[in-house]
PDB file of C-alpha atoms in Angstrom:
ATOM      1  CA  MET Y   1      40.537   6.632 -88.090  1.00 56.00           C
ATOM      2  CA  ALA Y   2      39.342   5.091 -91.328  1.00 66.00           C
ATOM      3  CA  GLU Y   3      41.954   4.219 -93.946  1.00 85.00           C
ATOM      4  CA  LEU Y   4      42.028   6.028 -97.273  1.00 89.00           C
ATOM      5  CA  VAL Y   5      40.329   4.051 -99.987  1.00 96.00           C
ATOM      6  CA  VAL Y   6      40.814   4.297-103.748  1.00 97.00           C
ATOM      7  CA  ILE Y   7      37.570   5.518-105.303  1.00 98.00           C
ATOM      8  CA  ALA Y   8      38.766   5.767-108.904  1.00 98.00           C
ATOM      9  CA  LYS Y   9      41.725   5.654-111.255  1.00 98.00           C
ATOM     10  CA  ILE Y  10      42.659   8.182-113.910  1.00 98.00           C
ATOM     11  CA  HIS Y  11      43.511   7.145-117.428  1.00 97.00           C
ATOM     12  CA  SER Y  12      45.839   9.645-119.044  1.00 97.00           C
ATOM     13  CA  GLU Y  13      48.295   9.856-121.950  1.00 96.00           C
ATOM     14  CA  TYR Y  14      51.254   9.947-119.536  1.00 96.00           C
ATOM     15  CA  LYS Y  15      52.529   6.366-119.491  1.00 95.00           C
ATOM     16  CA  GLU Y  16      55.873   7.215-117.834  1.00 93.00           C
ATOM     17  CA  LYS Y  17      56.926   9.822-115.270  1.00 91.00           C
ATOM     18  CA  PHE Y  18      59.251  11.615-117.703  1.00 91.00           C
ATOM     19  CA  GLY Y  19      57.313  14.372-119.456  1.00 91.00           C
ATOM     20  CA  ILE Y  20      54.462  14.689-116.992  1.00 92.00           C
ATOM     21  CA  PRO Y  21      53.740  18.419-116.442  1.00 91.00           C
ATOM     22  CA  ARG Y  22      55.281  19.737-113.213  1.00 87.00           C
ATOM     23  CA  GLN Y  23      51.917  21.159-112.125  1.00 90.00           C
ATOM     24  CA  SER Y  24      48.296  20.659-113.060  1.00 92.00           C
ATOM     25  CA  GLY Y  25      46.729  23.024-115.585  1.00 90.00           C
ATOM     26  CA  LEU Y  26      49.887  23.554-117.668  1.00 91.00           C
ATOM     27  CA  VAL Y  27      48.920  21.199-120.484  1.00 94.00           C
ATOM     28  CA  LYS Y  28      45.264  21.900-121.215  1.00 93.00           C
ATOM     29  CA  ASP Y  29      44.818  20.091-124.526  1.00 94.00           C
ATOM     30  CA  LEU Y  30      45.213  16.495-123.329  1.00 96.00           C
ATOM     31  CA  GLU Y  31      42.146  14.808-121.949  1.00 97.00           C
ATOM     32  CA  ALA Y  32      42.123  12.245-119.155  1.00 97.00           C
ATOM     33  CA  ARG Y  33      39.300  10.024-117.917  1.00 98.00           C
ATOM     34  CA  ILE Y  34      38.451   9.278-114.309  1.00 98.00           C
ATOM     35  CA  ILE Y  35      36.894   5.819-114.015  1.00 98.00           C
ATOM     36  CA  PHE Y  36      35.377   4.874-110.683  1.00 98.00           C
ATOM     37  CA  GLU Y  37      36.000   1.622-108.879  1.00 98.00           C
ATOM     38  CA  PRO Y  38      32.952  -0.715-109.095  1.00 97.00           C
ATOM     39  CA  GLU Y  39      31.543   0.178-105.658  1.00 97.00           C
ATOM     40  CA  TYR Y  40      31.539   3.912-106.477  1.00 97.00           C
ATOM     41  CA  ARG Y  41      29.881   3.820-109.931  1.00 97.00           C
ATOM     42  CA  ASN Y  42      26.551   5.105-108.694  1.00 97.00           C
ATOM     43  CA  PRO Y  43      25.577   8.137-110.835  1.00 97.00           C
ATOM     44  CA  ASP Y  44      23.989   9.733-107.776  1.00 97.00           C
ATOM     45  CA  ALA Y  45      27.498  10.249-106.315  1.00 97.00           C
ATOM     46  CA  ILE Y  46      28.293  12.890-108.935  1.00 98.00           C
ATOM     47  CA  ARG Y  47      24.868  14.465-109.272  1.00 97.00           C
ATOM     48  CA  GLY Y  48      25.395  18.216-109.791  1.00 97.00           C
ATOM     49  CA  ILE Y  49      29.112  17.943-110.591  1.00 98.00           C
ATOM     50  CA  GLU Y  50      28.650  19.403-114.077  1.00 97.00           C
ATOM     51  CA  GLU Y  51      27.623  22.704-112.436  1.00 97.00           C
ATOM     52  CA  TYR Y  52      31.334  23.286-111.718  1.00 97.00           C
ATOM     53  CA  SER Y  53      34.072  24.172-114.219  1.00 97.00           C
ATOM     54  CA  HIS Y  54      37.000  22.763-112.206  1.00 98.00           C
ATOM     55  CA  LEU Y  55      37.662  20.025-109.685  1.00 98.00           C
ATOM     56  CA  TRP Y  56      40.223  19.159-107.014  1.00 98.00           C
ATOM     57  CA  LEU Y  57      41.680  15.654-107.205  1.00 98.00           C
ATOM     58  CA  LEU Y  58      43.272  14.042-104.169  1.00 97.00           C
ATOM     59  CA  TRP Y  59      45.448  11.172-105.327  1.00 96.00           C
ATOM     60  CA  ASN Y  60      48.309   8.771-104.600  1.00 93.00           C
ATOM     61  CA  PHE Y  61      51.933   9.168-105.763  1.00 90.00           C
ATOM     62  CA  SER Y  62      51.886   5.474-106.648  1.00 81.00           C
ATOM     63  CA  MET Y  63      55.320   5.508-108.339  1.00 79.00           C
ATOM     64  CA  ALA Y  64      57.134   7.663-105.744  1.00 73.00           C
ATOM     65  CA  LYS Y  65      58.035   5.687-102.704  1.00 73.00           C
ATOM     66  CA  THR Y  66      60.685   6.435-100.076  1.00 73.00           C
ATOM     67  CA  ASP Y  67      62.018   4.685 -96.979  1.00 76.00           C
ATOM     68  CA  GLY Y  68      61.424   6.810 -93.896  1.00 82.00           C
ATOM     69  CA  PHE Y  69      61.012  10.531 -93.444  1.00 88.00           C
ATOM     70  CA  VAL Y  70      63.137  12.752 -95.677  1.00 87.00           C
ATOM     71  CA  PRO Y  71      62.932  16.345 -94.406  1.00 91.00           C
ATOM     72  CA  LEU Y  72      64.963  17.938 -97.235  1.00 91.00           C
ATOM     73  CA  VAL Y  73      64.451  17.488-100.971  1.00 87.00           C
ATOM     74  CA  ASN Y  74      66.081  18.819-104.159  1.00 83.00           C
ATOM     75  CA  PRO Y  75      63.439  20.621-106.308  1.00 80.00           C
ATOM     76  CA  PRO Y  76      64.211  20.019-110.008  1.00 74.00           C
ATOM     77  CA  ARG Y  77      63.463  23.665-110.839  1.00 70.00           C
ATOM     78  CA  LEU Y  78      66.395  24.671-108.622  1.00 71.00           C
ATOM     79  CA  GLY Y  79      68.789  22.490-110.569  1.00 65.00           C
ATOM     80  CA  GLY Y  80      68.678  19.637-108.076  1.00 66.00           C
ATOM     81  CA  LYS Y  81      71.455  21.259-106.043  1.00 74.00           C
ATOM     82  CA  GLU Y  82      69.580  23.471-103.602  1.00 85.00           C
ATOM     83  CA  LYS Y  83      67.622  21.840-100.803  1.00 90.00           C
ATOM     84  CA  LYS Y  84      64.217  22.882 -99.509  1.00 90.00           C
ATOM     85  CA  GLY Y  85      62.033  21.462 -96.766  1.00 92.00           C
ATOM     86  CA  VAL Y  86      59.691  18.770 -98.053  1.00 91.00           C
ATOM     87  CA  PHE Y  87      56.682  20.701 -96.715  1.00 91.00           C
ATOM     88  CA  ALA Y  88      57.844  23.814 -98.597  1.00 89.00           C
ATOM     89  CA  THR Y  89      57.734  21.945-101.930  1.00 87.00           C
ATOM     90  CA  ARG Y  90      55.432  19.761-103.972  1.00 86.00           C
ATOM     91  CA  SER Y  91      57.913  16.901-104.056  1.00 86.00           C
ATOM     92  CA  PRO Y  92      56.277  13.473-104.519  1.00 86.00           C
ATOM     93  CA  PHE Y  93      58.559  11.997-101.808  1.00 86.00           C
ATOM     94  CA  ARG Y  94      56.437  12.763 -98.728  1.00 88.00           C
ATOM     95  CA  PRO Y  95      55.539  11.005 -95.449  1.00 88.00           C
ATOM     96  CA  ASN Y  96      52.125  10.376 -97.023  1.00 88.00           C
ATOM     97  CA  SER Y  97      52.278   9.947-100.782  1.00 88.00           C
ATOM     98  CA  ILE Y  98      49.353  12.274-101.445  1.00 92.00           C
ATOM     99  CA  GLY Y  99      49.039  14.574-104.434  1.00 94.00           C
ATOM    100  CA  LEU Y 100      46.613  17.426-105.064  1.00 96.00           C
ATOM    101  CA  SER Y 101      45.654  18.687-108.527  1.00 96.00           C
ATOM    102  CA  SER Y 102      43.222  21.209-109.928  1.00 97.00           C
ATOM    103  CA  VAL Y 103      41.738  20.084-113.261  1.00 97.00           C
ATOM    104  CA  GLU Y 104      39.153  21.379-115.677  1.00 97.00           C
ATOM    105  CA  LEU Y 105      35.903  19.438-115.871  1.00 98.00           C
ATOM    106  CA  LEU Y 106      35.215  18.942-119.584  1.00 98.00           C
ATOM    107  CA  ARG Y 107      32.222  16.607-119.490  1.00 98.00           C
ATOM    108  CA  VAL Y 108      30.697  13.518-117.928  1.00 98.00           C
ATOM    109  CA  GLU Y 109      30.170  10.426-120.047  1.00 97.00           C
ATOM    110  CA  MET Y 110      27.931   7.490-119.177  1.00 96.00           C
ATOM    111  CA  ASP Y 111      29.186   4.003-119.952  1.00 96.00           C
ATOM    112  CA  GLU Y 112      26.963   0.953-119.718  1.00 94.00           C
ATOM    113  CA  LYS Y 113      29.604  -1.097-117.882  1.00 95.00           C
ATOM    114  CA  LEU Y 114      31.830   1.510-116.225  1.00 97.00           C
ATOM    115  CA  GLY Y 115      29.146   3.919-115.083  1.00 97.00           C
ATOM    116  CA  PRO Y 116      29.864   7.681-115.003  1.00 98.00           C
ATOM    117  CA  ILE Y 117      33.238   8.698-116.431  1.00 98.00           C
ATOM    118  CA  ILE Y 118      34.573  12.191-115.638  1.00 98.00           C
ATOM    119  CA  VAL Y 119      36.604  13.655-118.498  1.00 98.00           C
ATOM    120  CA  VAL Y 120      39.082  16.351-117.404  1.00 98.00           C
ATOM    121  CA  GLY Y 121      41.743  18.602-118.916  1.00 97.00           C
ATOM    122  CA  GLY Y 122      45.004  19.830-117.418  1.00 96.00           C
ATOM    123  CA  ALA Y 123      45.732  16.703-115.392  1.00 96.00           C
ATOM    124  CA  ASP Y 124      49.318  16.018-114.274  1.00 95.00           C
ATOM    125  CA  LEU Y 125      48.793  12.394-113.279  1.00 95.00           C
ATOM    126  CA  LEU Y 126      50.466   9.231-114.479  1.00 96.00           C
ATOM    127  CA  ASP Y 127      48.172   6.774-116.247  1.00 96.00           C
ATOM    128  CA  GLU Y 128      46.214   4.601-113.773  1.00 96.00           C
ATOM    129  CA  THR Y 129      47.039   6.808-110.781  1.00 96.00           C
ATOM    130  CA  PRO Y 130      44.735   5.926-107.843  1.00 97.00           C
ATOM    131  CA  ILE Y 131      42.365   8.726-106.776  1.00 98.00           C
ATOM    132  CA  TYR Y 132      41.220   9.112-103.176  1.00 97.00           C
ATOM    133  CA  ASP Y 133      38.701  11.925-103.525  1.00 98.00           C
ATOM    134  CA  ILE Y 134      37.127  14.459-105.889  1.00 98.00           C
ATOM    135  CA  LYS Y 135      35.941  17.857-104.692  1.00 98.00           C
ATOM    136  CA  PRO Y 136      34.524  20.905-106.519  1.00 98.00           C
ATOM    137  CA  TYR Y 137      36.813  23.879-107.028  1.00 97.00           C
ATOM    138  CA  LEU Y 138      35.280  27.037-105.544  1.00 96.00           C
ATOM    139  CA  PRO Y 139      36.720  30.243-107.007  1.00 93.00           C
ATOM    140  CA  TYR Y 140      35.563  32.481-104.164  1.00 92.00           C
ATOM    141  CA  ALA Y 141      37.412  30.382-101.606  1.00 93.00           C
ATOM    142  CA  ASP Y 142      40.236  28.723-103.570  1.00 90.00           C
ATOM    143  CA  ILE Y 143      41.689  31.743-105.359  1.00 89.00           C
ATOM    144  CA  HIS Y 144      44.055  33.971-103.382  1.00 87.00           C
ATOM    145  CA  MET Y 145      45.069  36.871-105.599  1.00 86.00           C
ATOM    146  CA  ASP Y 146      47.762  38.122-103.217  1.00 87.00           C
ATOM    147  CA  ALA Y 147      49.382  34.735-102.622  1.00 85.00           C
ATOM    148  CA  LYS Y 148      53.177  34.358-102.900  1.00 86.00           C
ATOM    149  CA  GLY Y 149      54.699  31.506-104.892  1.00 77.00           C
ATOM    150  CA  SER Y 150      58.345  31.356-103.738  1.00 78.00           C
ATOM    151  CA  PHE Y 151      60.790  29.782-106.202  1.00 67.00           C
ATOM    152  CA  GLY Y 152      57.955  28.191-108.175  1.00 63.00           C
ATOM    153  CA  GLU Y 153      56.687  31.618-109.178  1.00 62.00           C
ATOM    154  CA  CYS Y 154      60.044  32.444-110.747  1.00 57.00           C
ATOM    155  CA  HIS Y 155      59.686  29.579-113.224  1.00 57.00           C
ATOM    156  CA  LYS Y 156      55.970  29.742-114.071  1.00 62.00           C
ATOM    157  CA  GLU Y 157      56.660  31.289-117.505  1.00 63.00           C
ATOM    158  CA  ASP Y 158      59.532  28.968-118.377  1.00 75.00           C
ATOM    159  CA  ARG Y 159      59.165  27.786-121.974  1.00 87.00           C
ATOM    160  CA  ILE Y 160      61.534  26.539-124.644  1.00 93.00           C
ATOM    161  CA  PRO Y 161      61.092  27.016-128.400  1.00 95.00           C
ATOM    162  CA  VAL Y 162      60.007  23.798-130.080  1.00 96.00           C
ATOM    163  CA  VAL Y 163      60.638  22.734-133.659  1.00 97.00           C
ATOM    164  CA  PHE Y 164      58.260  19.916-134.516  1.00 97.00           C
ATOM    165  CA  PRO Y 165      58.477  19.098-138.258  1.00 97.00           C
ATOM    166  CA  LYS Y 166      55.075  18.766-139.866  1.00 97.00           C
ATOM    167  CA  GLU Y 167      55.764  15.282-141.224  1.00 97.00           C
ATOM    168  CA  LEU Y 168      56.635  14.082-137.709  1.00 97.00           C
ATOM    169  CA  LEU Y 169      53.761  15.886-136.007  1.00 97.00           C
ATOM    170  CA  GLU Y 170      51.346  14.224-138.416  1.00 97.00           C
ATOM    171  CA  ARG Y 171      52.483  10.803-137.198  1.00 97.00           C
ATOM    172  CA  LEU Y 172      50.574  11.588-134.006  1.00 97.00           C
ATOM    173  CA  PRO Y 173      46.796  11.296-133.966  1.00 96.00           C
ATOM    174  CA  GLU Y 174      45.201  14.732-134.112  1.00 96.00           C
ATOM    175  CA  TYR Y 175      43.968  14.650-130.503  1.00 96.00           C
ATOM    176  CA  LEU Y 176      47.563  14.360-129.239  1.00 97.00           C
ATOM    177  CA  ARG Y 177      49.248  17.048-131.337  1.00 97.00           C
ATOM    178  CA  ALA Y 178      48.508  20.237-129.422  1.00 97.00           C
ATOM    179  CA  GLY Y 179      49.140  18.541-126.058  1.00 96.00           C
ATOM    180  CA  ALA Y 180      52.438  17.075-127.276  1.00 97.00           C
ATOM    181  CA  CYS Y 181      53.661  20.538-128.244  1.00 97.00           C
ATOM    182  CA  GLN Y 182      52.622  21.941-124.848  1.00 96.00           C
ATOM    183  CA  VAL Y 183      54.487  19.173-123.011  1.00 96.00           C
ATOM    184  CA  LEU Y 184      57.643  19.778-125.028  1.00 96.00           C
ATOM    185  CA  GLU Y 185      57.466  23.565-124.609  1.00 95.00           C
ATOM    186  CA  GLN Y 186      57.928  23.094-120.863  1.00 91.00           C
ATOM    187  CA  ASP Y 187      61.217  21.259-121.448  1.00 92.00           C
ATOM    188  CA  PRO Y 188      60.709  17.849-119.816  1.00 90.00           C
ATOM    189  CA  ARG Y 189      64.390  17.538-118.928  1.00 88.00           C
ATOM    190  CA  ALA Y 190      65.402  17.949-115.299  1.00 79.00           C
ATOM    191  CA  ALA Y 191      67.424  21.099-114.688  1.00 73.00           C
ATOM    192  CA  TYR Y 192      70.385  18.978-113.591  1.00 72.00           C
ATOM    193  CA  ASN Y 193      70.197  16.561-116.510  1.00 74.00           C
ATOM    194  CA  LYS Y 194      70.520  18.667-119.652  1.00 81.00           C
ATOM    195  CA  LYS Y 195      72.940  16.816-121.902  1.00 82.00           C
ATOM    196  CA  PRO Y 196      74.054  18.427-125.184  1.00 78.00           C
ATOM    197  CA  ASP Y 197      73.393  16.343-128.294  1.00 81.00           C
ATOM    198  CA  TYR Y 198      71.594  13.672-126.259  1.00 92.00           C
ATOM    199  CA  ILE Y 199      68.439  12.165-127.775  1.00 94.00           C
ATOM    200  CA  TYR Y 200      65.666  12.035-125.217  1.00 95.00           C
ATOM    201  CA  GLY Y 201      62.574   9.864-125.485  1.00 94.00           C
ATOM    202  CA  LEU Y 202      59.191  10.948-124.185  1.00 94.00           C
ATOM    203  CA  THR Y 203      56.238   8.547-124.141  1.00 96.00           C
ATOM    204  CA  LEU Y 204      52.844  10.084-124.827  1.00 96.00           C
ATOM    205  CA  GLY Y 205      49.916   7.781-125.318  1.00 95.00           C
ATOM    206  CA  ASP Y 206      51.003   5.009-127.666  1.00 95.00           C
ATOM    207  CA  TYR Y 207      53.870   7.033-129.156  1.00 97.00           C
ATOM    208  CA  ASP Y 208      57.519   7.656-128.423  1.00 96.00           C
ATOM    209  CA  ILE Y 209      58.626  11.223-129.190  1.00 97.00           C
ATOM    210  CA  ARG Y 210      62.387  11.686-129.528  1.00 97.00           C
ATOM    211  CA  PHE Y 211      64.031  15.071-129.329  1.00 96.00           C
ATOM    212  CA  GLN Y 212      67.297  16.941-128.884  1.00 95.00           C
ATOM    213  CA  VAL Y 213      68.008  20.373-127.442  1.00 94.00           C
ATOM    214  CA  LYS Y 214      70.674  22.592-129.018  1.00 92.00           C
ATOM    215  CA  ASP Y 215      71.219  26.269-128.326  1.00 90.00           C
ATOM    216  CA  GLU Y 216      68.091  26.303-126.145  1.00 90.00           C
ATOM    217  CA  VAL Y 217      65.842  25.072-128.966  1.00 94.00           C
ATOM    218  CA  LEU Y 218      64.084  21.737-128.690  1.00 95.00           C
ATOM    219  CA  SER Y 219      63.869  19.823-131.970  1.00 96.00           C
ATOM    220  CA  VAL Y 220      61.826  16.692-132.485  1.00 97.00           C
ATOM    221  CA  CYS Y 221      63.826  14.165-134.480  1.00 96.00           C
ATOM    222  CA  ASP Y 222      61.494  11.152-134.554  1.00 97.00           C
ATOM    223  CA  VAL Y 223      57.991   9.950-133.626  1.00 97.00           C
ATOM    224  CA  VAL Y 224      57.474   6.214-133.402  1.00 96.00           C
ATOM    225  CA  ALA Y 225      54.512   4.083-132.380  1.00 93.00           C
ATOM    226  CA  ARG Y 226      55.417   2.358-129.123  1.00 82.00           C
ATOM    227  CA  GLY Y 227      55.387  -1.202-130.463  1.00 65.00           C
ATOM    228  CA  GLU Y 228      57.625  -0.105-133.324  1.00 52.00           C
ATOM    229  CA  ALA Y 229      59.809   1.884-130.905  1.00 42.00           C
ATOM    230  CA  PHE Y 230      60.487  -1.179-128.804  1.00 38.00           C
ATOM    231  CA  ARG Y 231      61.464  -3.165-131.905  1.00 36.00           C
ATOM    232  CA  LYS Y 232      63.924  -0.425-132.926  1.00 40.00           C
ATOM    233  CA  ILE Y 233      65.496  -0.319-129.476  1.00 34.00           C
ATOM    234  CA  LYS Y 234      66.135  -4.057-129.613  1.00 31.00           C
TER     235      LYS Y 234
END
């Protein structure tokens, strides 16, 4: 059996695990770019791909490693206290660290050095995540209208009100603003790690967004460029 090979890497605004959407498609207004490894930069390999609206990405949980087989995991949406079987969840801690995401195909760009670049929306991948394969999404086969979603279905509409002062929002470049609000609306905090009056820091692109949650309202209290943020922390 041939080993899996990395065909590409994705370049996203998610520089750290904290704040990455819990599923693909939840944050639609942030773009990510799939750049192929040198041996796969032949434009013929993606001929016809723009005829599809969505794609499946098969990728590697490069930052989620575990020692040995762990049959039970603690899904964050269940407060981290209730265990479910690893194969009944989308936990990153799996025997094979493989992830699956459905993303929207926005466009294909051609770069003189990097070859074809696939630009997608709705990705839930950490920056520079290795990609094993790309397949077209087929609505007639991939949509199951009567499918059941277990505990994940109970939380699909979870949102938290966000107060993002205009003067802070405008510190972000325009292309990040809508996506930043969408990320925050999903409440990046783990269900078991909601500390009152604690200031959380979320990295998005080259910016550090700091926020607090009081009375179930998330309020942004600062936005700092990453280089400046590191200087302040010191």
